[in-house]
Coordinates of C-alpha atoms in Angstrom, one line a residue:
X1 CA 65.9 72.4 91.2
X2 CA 65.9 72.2 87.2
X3 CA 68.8 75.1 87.1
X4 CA 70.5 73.0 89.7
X5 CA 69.8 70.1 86.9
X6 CA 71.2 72.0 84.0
X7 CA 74.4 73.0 85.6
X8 CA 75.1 69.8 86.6
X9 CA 74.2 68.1 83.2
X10 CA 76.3 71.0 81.4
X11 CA 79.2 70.3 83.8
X12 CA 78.9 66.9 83.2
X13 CA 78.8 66.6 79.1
X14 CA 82.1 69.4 79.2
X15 CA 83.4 66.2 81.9
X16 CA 82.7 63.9 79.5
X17 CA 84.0 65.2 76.5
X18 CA 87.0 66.5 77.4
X19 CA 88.1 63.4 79.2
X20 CA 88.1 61.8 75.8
X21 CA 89.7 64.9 74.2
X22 CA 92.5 64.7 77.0
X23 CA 93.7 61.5 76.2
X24 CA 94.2 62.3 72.4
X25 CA 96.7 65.0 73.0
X26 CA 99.0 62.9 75.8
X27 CA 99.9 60.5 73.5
X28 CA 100.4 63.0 70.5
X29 CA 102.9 65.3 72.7
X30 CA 104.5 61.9 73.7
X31 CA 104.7 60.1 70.1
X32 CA 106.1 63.1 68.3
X33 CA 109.1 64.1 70.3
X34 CA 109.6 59.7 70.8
X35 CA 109.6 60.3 67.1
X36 CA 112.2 62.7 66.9
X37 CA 114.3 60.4 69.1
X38 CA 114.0 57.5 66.7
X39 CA 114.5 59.6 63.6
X40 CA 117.6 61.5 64.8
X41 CA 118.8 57.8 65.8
X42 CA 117.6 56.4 62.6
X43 CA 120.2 59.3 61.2
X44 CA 123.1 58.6 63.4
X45 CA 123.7 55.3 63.5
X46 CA 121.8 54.1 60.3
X47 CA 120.3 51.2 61.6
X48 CA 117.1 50.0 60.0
X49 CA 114.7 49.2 63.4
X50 CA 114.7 52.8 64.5
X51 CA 113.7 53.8 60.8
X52 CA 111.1 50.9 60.9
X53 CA 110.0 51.8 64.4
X54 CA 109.3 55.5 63.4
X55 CA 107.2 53.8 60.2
X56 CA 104.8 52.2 63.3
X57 CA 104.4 54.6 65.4
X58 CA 104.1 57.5 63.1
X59 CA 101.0 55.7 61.9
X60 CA 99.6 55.3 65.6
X61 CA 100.4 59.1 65.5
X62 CA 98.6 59.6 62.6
X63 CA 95.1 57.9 64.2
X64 CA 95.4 59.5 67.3
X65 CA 96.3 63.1 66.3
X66 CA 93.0 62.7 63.5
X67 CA 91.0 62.0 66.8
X68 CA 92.6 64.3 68.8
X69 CA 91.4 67.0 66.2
X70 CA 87.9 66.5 66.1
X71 CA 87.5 65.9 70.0
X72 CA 89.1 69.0 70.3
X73 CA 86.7 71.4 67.9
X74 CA 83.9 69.5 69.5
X75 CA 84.9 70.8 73.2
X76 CA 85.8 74.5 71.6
X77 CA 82.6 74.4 70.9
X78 CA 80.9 74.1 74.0
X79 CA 82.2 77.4 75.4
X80 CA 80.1 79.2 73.1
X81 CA 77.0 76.8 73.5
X82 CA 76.8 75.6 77.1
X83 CA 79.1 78.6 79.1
X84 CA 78.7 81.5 77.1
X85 CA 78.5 84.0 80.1
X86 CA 82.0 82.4 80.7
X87 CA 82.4 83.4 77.5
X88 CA 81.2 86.7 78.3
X89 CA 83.4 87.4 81.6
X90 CA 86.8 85.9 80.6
X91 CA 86.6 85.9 76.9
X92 CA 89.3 88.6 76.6
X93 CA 91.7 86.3 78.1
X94 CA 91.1 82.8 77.1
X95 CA 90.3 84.3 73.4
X96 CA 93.4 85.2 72.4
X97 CA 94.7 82.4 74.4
X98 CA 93.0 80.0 72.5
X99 CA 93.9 82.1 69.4
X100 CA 97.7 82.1 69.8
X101 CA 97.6 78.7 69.7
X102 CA 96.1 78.3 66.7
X103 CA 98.1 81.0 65.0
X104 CA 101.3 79.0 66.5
X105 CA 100.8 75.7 67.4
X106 CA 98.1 74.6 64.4
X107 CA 99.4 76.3 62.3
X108 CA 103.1 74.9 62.7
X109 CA 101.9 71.5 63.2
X110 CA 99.2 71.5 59.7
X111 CA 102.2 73.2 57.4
X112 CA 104.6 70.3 58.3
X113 CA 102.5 67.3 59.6
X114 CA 102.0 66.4 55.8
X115 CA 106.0 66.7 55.4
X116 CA 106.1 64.7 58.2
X117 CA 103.7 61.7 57.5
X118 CA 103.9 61.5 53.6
X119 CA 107.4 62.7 52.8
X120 CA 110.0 60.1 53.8
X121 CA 110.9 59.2 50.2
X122 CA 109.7 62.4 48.5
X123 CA 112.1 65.1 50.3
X124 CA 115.7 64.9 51.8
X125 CA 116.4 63.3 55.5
X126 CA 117.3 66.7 57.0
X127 CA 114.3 68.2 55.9
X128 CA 112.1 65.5 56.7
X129 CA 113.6 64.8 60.1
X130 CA 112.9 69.1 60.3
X131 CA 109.8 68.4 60.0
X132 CA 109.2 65.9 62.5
X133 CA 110.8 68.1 65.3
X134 CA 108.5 70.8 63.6
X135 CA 105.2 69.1 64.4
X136 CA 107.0 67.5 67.9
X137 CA 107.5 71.3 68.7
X138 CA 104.0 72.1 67.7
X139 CA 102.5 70.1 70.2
X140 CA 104.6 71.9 73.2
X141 CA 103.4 75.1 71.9
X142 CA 100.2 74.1 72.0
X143 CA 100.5 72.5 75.7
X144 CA 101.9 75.8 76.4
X145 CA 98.7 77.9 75.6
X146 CA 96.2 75.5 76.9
X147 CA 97.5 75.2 79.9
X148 CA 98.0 79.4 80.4
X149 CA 94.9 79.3 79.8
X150 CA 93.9 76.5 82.0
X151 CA 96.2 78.0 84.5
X152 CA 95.0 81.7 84.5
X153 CA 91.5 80.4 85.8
X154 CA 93.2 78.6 88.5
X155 CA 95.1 81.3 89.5
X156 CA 94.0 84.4 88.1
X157 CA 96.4 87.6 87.6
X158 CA 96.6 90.2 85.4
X159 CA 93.6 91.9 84.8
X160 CA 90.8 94.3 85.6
X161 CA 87.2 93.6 85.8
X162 CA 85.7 96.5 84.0
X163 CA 82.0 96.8 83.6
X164 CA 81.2 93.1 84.4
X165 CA 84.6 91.7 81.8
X166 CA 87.4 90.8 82.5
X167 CA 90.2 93.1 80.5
X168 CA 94.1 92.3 80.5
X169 CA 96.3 94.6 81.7
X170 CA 99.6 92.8 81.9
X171 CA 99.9 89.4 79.3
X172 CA 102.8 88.1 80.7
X173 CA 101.2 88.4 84.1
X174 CA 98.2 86.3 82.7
X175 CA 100.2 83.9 80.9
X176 CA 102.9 83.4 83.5
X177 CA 100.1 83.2 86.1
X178 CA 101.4 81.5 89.4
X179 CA 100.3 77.9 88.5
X180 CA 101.5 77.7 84.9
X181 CA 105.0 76.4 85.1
X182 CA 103.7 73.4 87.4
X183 CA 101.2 72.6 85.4
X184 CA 103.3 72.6 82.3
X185 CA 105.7 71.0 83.6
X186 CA 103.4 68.4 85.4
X187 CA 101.7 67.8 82.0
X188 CA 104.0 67.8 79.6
X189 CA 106.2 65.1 82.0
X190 CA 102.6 62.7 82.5
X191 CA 102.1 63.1 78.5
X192 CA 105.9 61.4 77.7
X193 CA 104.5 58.6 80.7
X194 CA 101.7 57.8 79.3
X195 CA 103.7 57.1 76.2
X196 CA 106.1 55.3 77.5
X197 CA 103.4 53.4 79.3
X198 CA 101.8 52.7 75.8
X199 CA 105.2 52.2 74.1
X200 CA 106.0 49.7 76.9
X201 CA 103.0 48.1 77.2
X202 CA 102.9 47.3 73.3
X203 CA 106.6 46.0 73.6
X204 CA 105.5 43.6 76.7
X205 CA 102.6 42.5 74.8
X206 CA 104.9 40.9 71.8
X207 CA 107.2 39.7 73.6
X208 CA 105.0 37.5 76.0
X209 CA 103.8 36.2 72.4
X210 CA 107.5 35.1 71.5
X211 CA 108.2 38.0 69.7
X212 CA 111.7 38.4 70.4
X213 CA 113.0 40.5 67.6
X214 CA 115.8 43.3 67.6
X215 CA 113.0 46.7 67.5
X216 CA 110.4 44.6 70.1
X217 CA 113.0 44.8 72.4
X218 CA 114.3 48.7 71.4
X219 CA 110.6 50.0 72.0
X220 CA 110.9 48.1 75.6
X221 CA 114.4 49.2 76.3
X222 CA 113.1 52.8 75.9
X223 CA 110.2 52.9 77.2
X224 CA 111.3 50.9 80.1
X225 CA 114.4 53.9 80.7
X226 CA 111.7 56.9 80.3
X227 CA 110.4 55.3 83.2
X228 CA 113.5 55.0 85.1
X229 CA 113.9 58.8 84.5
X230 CA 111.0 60.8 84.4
X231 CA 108.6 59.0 86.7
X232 CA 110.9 60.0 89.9
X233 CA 110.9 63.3 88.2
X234 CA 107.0 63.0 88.0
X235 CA 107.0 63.1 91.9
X236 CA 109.5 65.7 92.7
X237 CA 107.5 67.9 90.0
X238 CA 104.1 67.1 91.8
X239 CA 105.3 68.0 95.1
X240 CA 106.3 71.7 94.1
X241 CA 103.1 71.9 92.4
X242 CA 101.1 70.9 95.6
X243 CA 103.1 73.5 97.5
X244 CA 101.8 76.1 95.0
X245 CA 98.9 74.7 95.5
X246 CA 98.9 75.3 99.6
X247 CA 99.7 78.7 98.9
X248 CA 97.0 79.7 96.2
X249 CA 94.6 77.4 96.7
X250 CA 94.3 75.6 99.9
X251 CA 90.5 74.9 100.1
X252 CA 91.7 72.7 97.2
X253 CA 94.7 71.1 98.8
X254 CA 92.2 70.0 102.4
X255 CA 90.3 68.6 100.0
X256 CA 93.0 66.5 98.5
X257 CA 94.1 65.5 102.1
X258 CA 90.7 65.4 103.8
X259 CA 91.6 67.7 106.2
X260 CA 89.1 69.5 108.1
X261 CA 90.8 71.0 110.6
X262 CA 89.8 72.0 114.3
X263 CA 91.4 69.4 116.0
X264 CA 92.5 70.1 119.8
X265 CA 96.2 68.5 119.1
X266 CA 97.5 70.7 116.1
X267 CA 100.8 70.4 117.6
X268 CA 100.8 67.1 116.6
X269 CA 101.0 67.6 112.5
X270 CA 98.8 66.1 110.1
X271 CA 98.5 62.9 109.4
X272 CA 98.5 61.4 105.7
X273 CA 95.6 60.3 105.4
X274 CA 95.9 56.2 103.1
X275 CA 92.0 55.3 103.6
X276 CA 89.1 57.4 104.3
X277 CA 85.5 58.8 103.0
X278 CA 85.2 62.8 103.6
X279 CA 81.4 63.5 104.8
X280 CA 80.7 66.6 103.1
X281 CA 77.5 67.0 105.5
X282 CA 79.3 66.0 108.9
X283 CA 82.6 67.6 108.1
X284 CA 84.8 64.6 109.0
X285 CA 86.1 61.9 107.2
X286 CA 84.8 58.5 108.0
X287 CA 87.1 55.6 108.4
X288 CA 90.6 57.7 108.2
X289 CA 93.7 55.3 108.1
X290 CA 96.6 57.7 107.9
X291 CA 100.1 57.8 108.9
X292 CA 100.8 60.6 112.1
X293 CA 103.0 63.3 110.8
X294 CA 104.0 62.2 107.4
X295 CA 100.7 64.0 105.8
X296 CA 103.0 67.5 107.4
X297 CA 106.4 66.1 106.0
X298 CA 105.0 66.2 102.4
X299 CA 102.4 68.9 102.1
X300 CA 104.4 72.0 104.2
X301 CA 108.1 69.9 104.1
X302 CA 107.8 70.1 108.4
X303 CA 107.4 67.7 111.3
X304 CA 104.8 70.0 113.1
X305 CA 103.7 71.9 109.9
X306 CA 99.3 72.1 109.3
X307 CA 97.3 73.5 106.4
X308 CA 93.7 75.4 106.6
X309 CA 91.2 72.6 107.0
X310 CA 87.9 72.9 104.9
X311 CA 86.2 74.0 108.1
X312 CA 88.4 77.0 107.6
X313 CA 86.0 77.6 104.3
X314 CA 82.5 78.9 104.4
X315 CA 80.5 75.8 103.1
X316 CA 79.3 77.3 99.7
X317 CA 83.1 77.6 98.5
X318 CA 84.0 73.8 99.5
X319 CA 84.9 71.4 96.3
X320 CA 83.3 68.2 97.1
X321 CA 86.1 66.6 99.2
X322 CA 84.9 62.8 98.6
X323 CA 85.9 63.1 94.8
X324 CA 89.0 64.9 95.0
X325 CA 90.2 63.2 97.8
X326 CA 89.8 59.9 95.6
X327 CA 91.1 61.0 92.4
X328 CA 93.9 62.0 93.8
X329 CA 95.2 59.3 95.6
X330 CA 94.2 57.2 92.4
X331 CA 96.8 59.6 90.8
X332 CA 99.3 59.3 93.4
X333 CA 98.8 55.4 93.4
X334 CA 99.6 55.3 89.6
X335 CA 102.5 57.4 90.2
X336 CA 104.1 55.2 92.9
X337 CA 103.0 51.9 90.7
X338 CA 105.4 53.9 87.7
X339 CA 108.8 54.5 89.8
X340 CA 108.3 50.4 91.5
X341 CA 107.8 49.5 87.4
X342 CA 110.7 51.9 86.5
X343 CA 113.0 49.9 89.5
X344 CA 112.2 46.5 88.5
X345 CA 113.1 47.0 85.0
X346 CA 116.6 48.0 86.4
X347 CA 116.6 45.4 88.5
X348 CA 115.8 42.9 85.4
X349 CA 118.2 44.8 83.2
X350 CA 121.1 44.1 85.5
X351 CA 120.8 40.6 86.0
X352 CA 119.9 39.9 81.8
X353 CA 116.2 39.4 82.1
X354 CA 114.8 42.7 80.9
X355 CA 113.1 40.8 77.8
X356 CA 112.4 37.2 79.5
X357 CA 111.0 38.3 82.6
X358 CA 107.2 37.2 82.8
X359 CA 106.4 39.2 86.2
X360 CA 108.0 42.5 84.2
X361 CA 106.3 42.0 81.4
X362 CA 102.9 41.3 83.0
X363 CA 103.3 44.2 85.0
X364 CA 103.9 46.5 81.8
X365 CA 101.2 45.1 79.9
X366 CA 99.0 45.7 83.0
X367 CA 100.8 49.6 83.5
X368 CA 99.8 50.8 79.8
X369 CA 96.9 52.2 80.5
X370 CA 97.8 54.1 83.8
X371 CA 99.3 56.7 82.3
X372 CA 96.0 58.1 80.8
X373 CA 94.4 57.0 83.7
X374 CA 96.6 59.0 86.2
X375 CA 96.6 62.1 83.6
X376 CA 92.2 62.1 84.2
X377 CA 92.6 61.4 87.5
X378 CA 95.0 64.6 87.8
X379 CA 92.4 66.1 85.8
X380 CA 89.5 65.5 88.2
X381 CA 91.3 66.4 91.2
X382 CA 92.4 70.0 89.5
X383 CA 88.9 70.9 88.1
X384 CA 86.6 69.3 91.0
X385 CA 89.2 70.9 93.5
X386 CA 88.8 74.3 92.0
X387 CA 84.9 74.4 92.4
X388 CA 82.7 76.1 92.8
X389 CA 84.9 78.5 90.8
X390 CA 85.0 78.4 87.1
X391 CA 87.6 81.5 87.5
X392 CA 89.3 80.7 91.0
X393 CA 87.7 84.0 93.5
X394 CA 86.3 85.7 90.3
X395 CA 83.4 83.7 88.9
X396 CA 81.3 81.1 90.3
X397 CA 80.4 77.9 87.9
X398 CA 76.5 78.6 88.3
X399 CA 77.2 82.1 87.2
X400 CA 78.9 80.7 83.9
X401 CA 76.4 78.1 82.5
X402 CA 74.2 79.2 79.4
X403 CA 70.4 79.4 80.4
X404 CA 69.6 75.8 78.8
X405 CA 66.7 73.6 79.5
X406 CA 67.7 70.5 81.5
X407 CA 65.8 68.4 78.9
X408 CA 67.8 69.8 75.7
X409 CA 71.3 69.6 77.5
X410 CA 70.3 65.7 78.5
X411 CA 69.3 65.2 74.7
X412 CA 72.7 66.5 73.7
X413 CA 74.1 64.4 76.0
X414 CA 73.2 61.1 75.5
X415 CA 73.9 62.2 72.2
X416 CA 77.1 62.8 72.8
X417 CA 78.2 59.4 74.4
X418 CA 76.5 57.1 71.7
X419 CA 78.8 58.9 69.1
X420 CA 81.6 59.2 70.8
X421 CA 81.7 55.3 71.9
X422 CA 81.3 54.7 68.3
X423 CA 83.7 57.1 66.8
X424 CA 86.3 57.2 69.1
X425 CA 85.8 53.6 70.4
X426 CA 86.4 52.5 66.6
X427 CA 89.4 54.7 66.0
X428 CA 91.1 53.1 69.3
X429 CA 90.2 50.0 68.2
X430 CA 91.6 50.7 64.8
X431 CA 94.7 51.8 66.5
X432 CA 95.2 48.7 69.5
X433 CA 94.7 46.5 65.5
X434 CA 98.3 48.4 64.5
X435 CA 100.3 47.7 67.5
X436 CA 98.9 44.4 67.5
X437 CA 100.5 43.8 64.6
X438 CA 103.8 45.2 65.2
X439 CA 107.0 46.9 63.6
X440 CA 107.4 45.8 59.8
X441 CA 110.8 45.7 58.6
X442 CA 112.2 47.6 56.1
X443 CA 108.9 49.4 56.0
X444 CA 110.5 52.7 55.0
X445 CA 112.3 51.3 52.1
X446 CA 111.4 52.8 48.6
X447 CA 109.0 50.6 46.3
X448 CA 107.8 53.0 43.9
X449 CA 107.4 56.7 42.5
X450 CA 104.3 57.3 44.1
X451 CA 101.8 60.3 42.5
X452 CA 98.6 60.1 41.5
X453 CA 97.0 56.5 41.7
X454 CA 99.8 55.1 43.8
X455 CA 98.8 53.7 47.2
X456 CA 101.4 56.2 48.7
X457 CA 99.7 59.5 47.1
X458 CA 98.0 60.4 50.7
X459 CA 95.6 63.7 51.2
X460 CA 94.8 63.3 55.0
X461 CA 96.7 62.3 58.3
X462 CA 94.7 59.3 58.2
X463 CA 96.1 58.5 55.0
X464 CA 99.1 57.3 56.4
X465 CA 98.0 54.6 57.6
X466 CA 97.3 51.8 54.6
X467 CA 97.3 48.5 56.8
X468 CA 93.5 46.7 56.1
X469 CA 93.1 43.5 58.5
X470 CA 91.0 40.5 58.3
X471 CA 88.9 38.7 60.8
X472 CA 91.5 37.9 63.0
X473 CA 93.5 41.5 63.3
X474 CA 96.6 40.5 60.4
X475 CA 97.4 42.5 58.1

């Protein structure tokens, strides 16, 4: 009972923390490369809202990359404190993992982030604009590593298991595991949502407050065509991922659909299942409202077509069903909610009312958020619907946790959410301040020499950012 406690308070502070950590990142792959766009722009056609849209959201960049930092060293951590016989096992392949990206991606993105953020009147336009694709590129690469490692314990290959460790025996086997290039891909594609979400979102905001001005009205335009573009491409991305999915993990995918399989009438395809409570205990889901056949037309692309139910699975290798089946479809929800937002903002566009269009706008202040929510949500259902594997067929999660009392991992805990509300719950507050207040213009413009004791002499990413507020949120 108390180790039972213990894993399930360690799996839950690892939950918690890198569902803060998660969001950080998103936005941070998403602003840099949107501020490449309006850089190169702001060098093409010389027009002074791109330059003073990339002097707003570079600080927003600034906040949420400083965050995205610490979260991150915080979660490192934990492999070391609360999973070290993870550790142990799999250390020689999410090590270096975990190192190559540091060796690439940090390194890349700390050499030229400082270029980046503090340079724009102290080097040349083609090196600073460099720079920005630099740090933009920095962020893929370290996408890239995460996620082979992410990957590589969803779908492990590879390797040898010599004397209780795991050992690599083929590194582009383990990095190009089966899963990686769908979960890149499905990543890096919800991170440039969720910006566009936020980017949008911000846009709306301002203009339902009469803000009609010439960059309030770019940032919408542009976030309102990412949508148009990448959320369809969202869906055709997910669907080869959940066919990868069927083939290397399909205890996962009958989870996802709450199929349990057995029925007499298999000839009749699987249904997609819209409403329903799996029963983990009576192997059924409760209250299924599902669509005949179309649950077969989208998971094996046949009219007849069935998976392996999760009666097909001994009991002890079962994700909890309930929780991915949920998560998912709060994914998939969000998804669906993107391309109808992406439509209407055609729809708008064509008939002149992209920026005076209350529905729209309501609906795109409402949407900012679901881009981070979807990206947890995808989260959940990946890491829930892997269980009870911590290395998928290798290494159980019980078999991974560090032998910790359930009263000191508790402690740390609670600990952990009274700091992170406050730290992190400040610094998004901090940041929701800046787009409340909008693009500036001619923000970029030269107004001094800078150097020591000059506002604009900056040490830190944070430094960046020199706005101070009163009471009310102006600046």
């Amino acid at each position: 009972m108390a180790e039972s406690l213990a894993l399930d308070l360690a799996r839950i502070q690892f939950g918690f923390t890198i569902s803060f950590h998660i969001i950080f990142p998103a936005i941070t792959i998403g602003l840099a490369s949107y501020l490449v766009v309006l850089e190169g722009l702001w060098l093409y056609t010389r027009r002074t809202l791109y330059r003073d849209l990339y002097h707003f959201w570079s600080k927003i960049f600034a906040v949420n990359f400083g965050m995205g930092v610490v979260s991150g060293l915080v979660m490192a951590y934990q492999f070391g404190t609360n999973w070290s016989f993870f550790s142990e096992f799999a250390g020689g392949v999410t090590g270096p993992l975990l190192a190559y990206e540091v060796l690439t991606a940090f390194f890349l993105e700390a050499g030229f982030l400082g270029v980046m953020l503090f340079g724009w009147n102290r080097v040349g336009p083609g090196l600073h604009f460099f720079s920005t694709v630099v740090v933009a590129v920095g962020t893929l690469i370290s996408a890239f590593w995460i996620l082979a490692s992410n990957s590589w314990m969803q779908t492990p290959q590879g390797f040898q298991v010599i004397d209780g460790r795991v050992v690599p025996t083929d590194w582009l086997a383990v990095i190009f595991n089966p899963s990686f290039p769908y979960r890149l891909a499905h990543m890096t594609v919800a991170a440039f949502l969720a910006t566009a979400l936020f980017v949008g979102a911000s846009a709306a905001w301002h203009l339902l407050r009469g803000r009609d001005q010439p960059a309030i009205r770019t940032m919408f335009s542009m976030a309102m065509w990412m949508m148009v573009a990448v959320a369809p491409l969202q869906a055709l991305i997910g669907d080869l991922h959940g066919l990868n999915t069927l083939q290397h993990q399909p205890a996962k995918l009958a989870a996802m659909e709450g199929h349990w399989g057995g029925e007499p009438d298999r000839g009749q395809g699987l249904p997609l299942l819209l409403f329903g409570w799996p029963d983990m205990e009576a192997e059924t889901t409760h209250w299924a409202l599902g669509v005949p056949r179309l649950g077969s037309l989208i998971v094996t692309h046949s009219w007849d077509g069935t998976i392996p139910g999760l009666k097909d699975f001994p009991a002890e290798d079962r994700p909890n069903a309930a929780v991915v089946f949920w998560s998912f479809r709060v994914m998939v929800g969000l998804g669906l909610l993107m391309i109808l937002l992406g439509a209407l903002s055609v729809l708008q566009r064509w008939r002149g009312r992209l920026y005076h269009s209350p529905g729209l706008l309501r609906f795109a202040l409402v949407m900012g958020p679901a881009g981070l929510v979807a990206i947890l949500a995808g989260w959940y259902t990946t890491e829930i619907g892997r269980q009870p594997w911590v290395v998928y067929g290798l290494m159980r999660t019980s078999e991974a946790v560090s032998p910790h009392a359930s009263g000191t991992l508790a402690l740390s805990l609670g600990l952990f959410v009274v700091v992170y509300l406050f730290v992190f719950g400040a610094g998004v507050a901090y940041m929701l301040r800046l787009v409340r207040k909008g693009p500036v213009t001619d923000e970029g413009r030269e107004q001094g020499d800078g150097g020591p004791g000059h506002q604009r002499h900056a040490m830190r990413p944070l430094s960046a950012v020199r706005e101070t507020f009163d009471d009310d949120g102006r600046a």
